[in-house]
Backbone as numpy.savetxt, mean C-alpha at the origin, in Angstrom:
# Nx Ny Nz CAx CAy CAz Cx Cy Cz
19.75 -0.65 1.77 21.05 -0.03 1.63 20.91 1.50 1.73
19.86 2.03 1.11 19.69 3.47 1.14 19.46 3.97 2.56
18.67 3.21 3.33 18.40 3.61 4.71 19.70 3.72 5.50
20.57 2.73 5.33 21.85 2.73 6.04 22.70 3.92 5.60
22.66 4.23 4.33 23.47 5.32 3.79 23.05 6.69 4.31
21.75 6.91 4.50 21.28 8.25 4.86 20.87 8.40 6.33
20.90 7.32 7.09 20.44 7.40 8.48 21.24 8.40 9.31
22.52 8.55 9.04 23.33 9.51 9.82 22.92 10.95 9.54
22.18 11.18 8.46 21.67 12.52 8.14 20.25 12.71 8.64
19.74 11.74 9.43 18.41 11.81 10.02 17.31 11.75 8.96
17.58 11.02 7.88 16.59 10.84 6.82 15.87 9.51 7.06
14.55 9.52 6.96 13.76 8.31 7.16 13.37 7.71 5.82
13.54 6.42 5.70 13.13 5.69 4.51 12.02 4.72 4.95
10.88 4.79 4.29 9.74 3.96 4.67 9.27 3.17 3.44
9.20 1.87 3.57 8.68 1.01 2.52 7.16 0.92 2.72
6.41 1.21 1.68 4.96 1.15 1.75 4.48 0.08 0.78
3.80 -0.94 1.31 3.35 -2.07 0.49 1.86 -2.26 0.66
1.07 -1.54 -0.14 -0.38 -1.73 -0.05 -0.81 -2.95 -0.85
-1.84 -3.62 -0.37 -2.46 -4.71 -1.11 -3.43 -4.08 -2.11
-4.54 -4.72 -2.37 -5.47 -4.18 -3.35 -6.06 -2.86 -2.85
-5.94 -1.85 -3.70 -6.48 -0.53 -3.41 -7.46 -0.20 -4.53
-8.56 0.41 -4.18 -9.57 0.80 -5.17 -9.00 1.91 -6.07
-8.50 1.50 -7.22 -7.95 2.44 -8.20 -8.49 2.07 -9.57
-8.03 2.73 -10.58 -8.44 2.43 -11.94 -7.54 1.40 -12.61
-6.81 0.62 -11.82 -5.84 -0.35 -12.33 -6.39 -1.20 -13.46
-7.51 -1.80 -13.24 -8.04 -2.77 -14.20 -8.47 -2.10 -15.51
-8.69 -0.83 -15.51 -9.11 -0.15 -16.73 -7.96 0.02 -17.73
-6.74 -0.31 -17.30 -5.57 -0.15 -18.17 -5.18 -1.43 -18.89
-5.99 -2.46 -18.81 -5.69 -3.70 -19.52 -6.82 -4.03 -20.48
-6.45 -4.67 -21.56 -7.45 -5.08 -22.53 -7.65 -6.59 -22.51
-6.95 -7.28 -21.60 -7.06 -8.73 -21.49 -8.30 -9.07 -20.68
-9.31 -9.64 -21.31 -10.57 -9.92 -20.60 -10.40 -10.91 -19.44
-9.46 -11.84 -19.54 -9.25 -12.81 -18.45 -8.68 -12.12 -17.22
-7.77 -11.18 -17.42 -7.21 -10.43 -16.28 -8.32 -9.65 -15.60
-9.15 -8.99 -16.39 -10.27 -8.20 -15.83 -11.21 -9.12 -15.06
-11.56 -10.25 -15.63 -12.47 -11.19 -14.97 -11.88 -11.69 -13.65
-10.61 -12.14 -13.68 -9.96 -12.65 -12.47 -9.84 -11.58 -11.39
-9.46 -10.38 -11.81 -9.31 -9.27 -10.87 -10.65 -8.95 -10.20
-11.70 -8.85 -11.00 -13.01 -8.52 -10.45 -13.54 -9.62 -9.53
-13.26 -10.86 -9.87 -13.67 -11.98 -9.02 -12.96 -11.92 -7.67
-11.66 -11.69 -7.71 -10.87 -11.57 -6.49 -11.35 -10.39 -5.65
-11.61 -9.28 -6.33 -12.09 -8.07 -5.64 -13.40 -8.36 -4.92
-14.31 -9.08 -5.58 -15.59 -9.43 -4.95 -15.38 -10.34 -3.75
-14.44 -11.28 -3.86 -14.17 -12.22 -2.76 -13.76 -11.50 -1.47
-13.05 -10.38 -1.62 -12.59 -9.65 -0.42 -13.42 -8.40 -0.15
-14.56 -8.31 -0.85 -15.50 -7.19 -0.66 -14.86 -5.84 -0.99
-14.11 -5.82 -2.06 -13.49 -4.58 -2.53 -12.13 -4.34 -1.91
-11.39 -3.45 -2.55 -10.06 -3.10 -2.07 -10.11 -2.00 -1.02
-8.94 -1.66 -0.56 -8.82 -0.56 0.40 -9.19 0.76 -0.26
-9.82 1.65 0.48 -10.01 2.99 -0.08 -8.64 3.70 -0.09
-8.34 4.46 -1.13 -7.06 5.17 -1.19 -6.78 6.01 0.07
-7.86 6.52 0.67 -7.69 7.35 1.87 -7.08 6.56 3.03
-7.36 5.26 3.10 -6.79 4.43 4.17 -5.28 4.33 4.01
-4.83 4.19 2.78 -3.39 4.14 2.52 -2.77 5.50 2.83
-3.42 6.55 2.39 -2.92 7.90 2.66 -2.85 8.17 4.17
-3.84 7.71 4.92 -3.83 7.90 6.37 -2.64 7.18 7.01
-2.34 5.97 6.55 -1.21 5.21 7.09 0.10 5.93 6.79
0.22 6.45 5.58 1.43 7.19 5.20 1.55 8.46 6.04
0.45 9.16 6.19 0.46 10.38 7.00 0.87 10.09 8.44
0.34 9.00 8.99 0.70 8.62 10.35 2.21 8.40 10.47
2.78 7.64 9.56 4.22 7.37 9.61 5.02 8.65 9.44
4.61 9.49 8.53 5.32 10.75 8.27 5.28 11.68 9.48
4.15 11.69 10.17 3.99 12.63 11.29 4.56 12.14 12.61
5.16 10.97 12.63 5.87 10.53 13.84 7.04 11.46 14.09
7.54 11.52 15.32 8.72 12.36 15.57 9.86 11.98 14.62
10.65 12.96 14.23 11.75 12.73 13.30 12.71 11.65 13.79
12.78 11.47 15.09 13.69 10.47 15.66 13.13 9.04 15.56
11.91 8.90 15.05 11.27 7.59 14.92 11.07 7.29 13.43
11.49 6.08 13.03 11.29 5.67 11.64 10.46 4.39 11.61
9.24 4.51 11.13 8.43 3.33 10.88 8.95 2.79 9.56
9.65 1.69 9.59 10.39 1.23 8.43 9.53 0.61 7.34
8.44 -0.02 7.72 7.60 -0.65 6.72 6.13 -0.52 7.08
5.32 -0.32 6.07 3.88 -0.34 6.22 3.36 -1.36 5.21
2.77 -2.44 5.70 2.12 -3.43 4.86 0.65 -3.35 5.22
-0.17 -2.92 4.28 -1.56 -2.64 4.59 -2.48 -3.36 3.60
-3.50 -4.01 4.14 -4.46 -4.75 3.31 -5.81 -4.77 3.99
-6.83 -5.12 3.22 -8.15 -5.36 3.78 -8.05 -6.57 4.72
-8.79 -6.55 5.77 -8.79 -7.69 6.70 -9.17 -8.98 5.97
-10.08 -8.89 5.02 -10.54 -10.09 4.31 -9.54 -10.58 3.26
-8.51 -9.79 2.99 -7.53 -10.20 1.99 -6.44 -11.04 2.67
-6.57 -12.34 2.57 -5.64 -13.24 3.25 -4.32 -13.44 2.57
-4.22 -13.08 1.31 -2.95 -13.28 0.61 -2.22 -12.00 0.35
């Protein structure tokens, strides 16, 4: 709805949906089962995306000509099937 509302003003709205990214996420929980499951999943896909990969994708979309709107970026490790 926001995109429709501001498009006549040449404003671009981009949805960015990263999958697992190497961050400190798991350090903010005290639930040992969550930590165990997260680390197991992380190992299965050989780690998450480096934050720089997400930043590069955002930079690419931002640096497109103003007349072009990349509406969505869904980014994940190749090994992350879900």
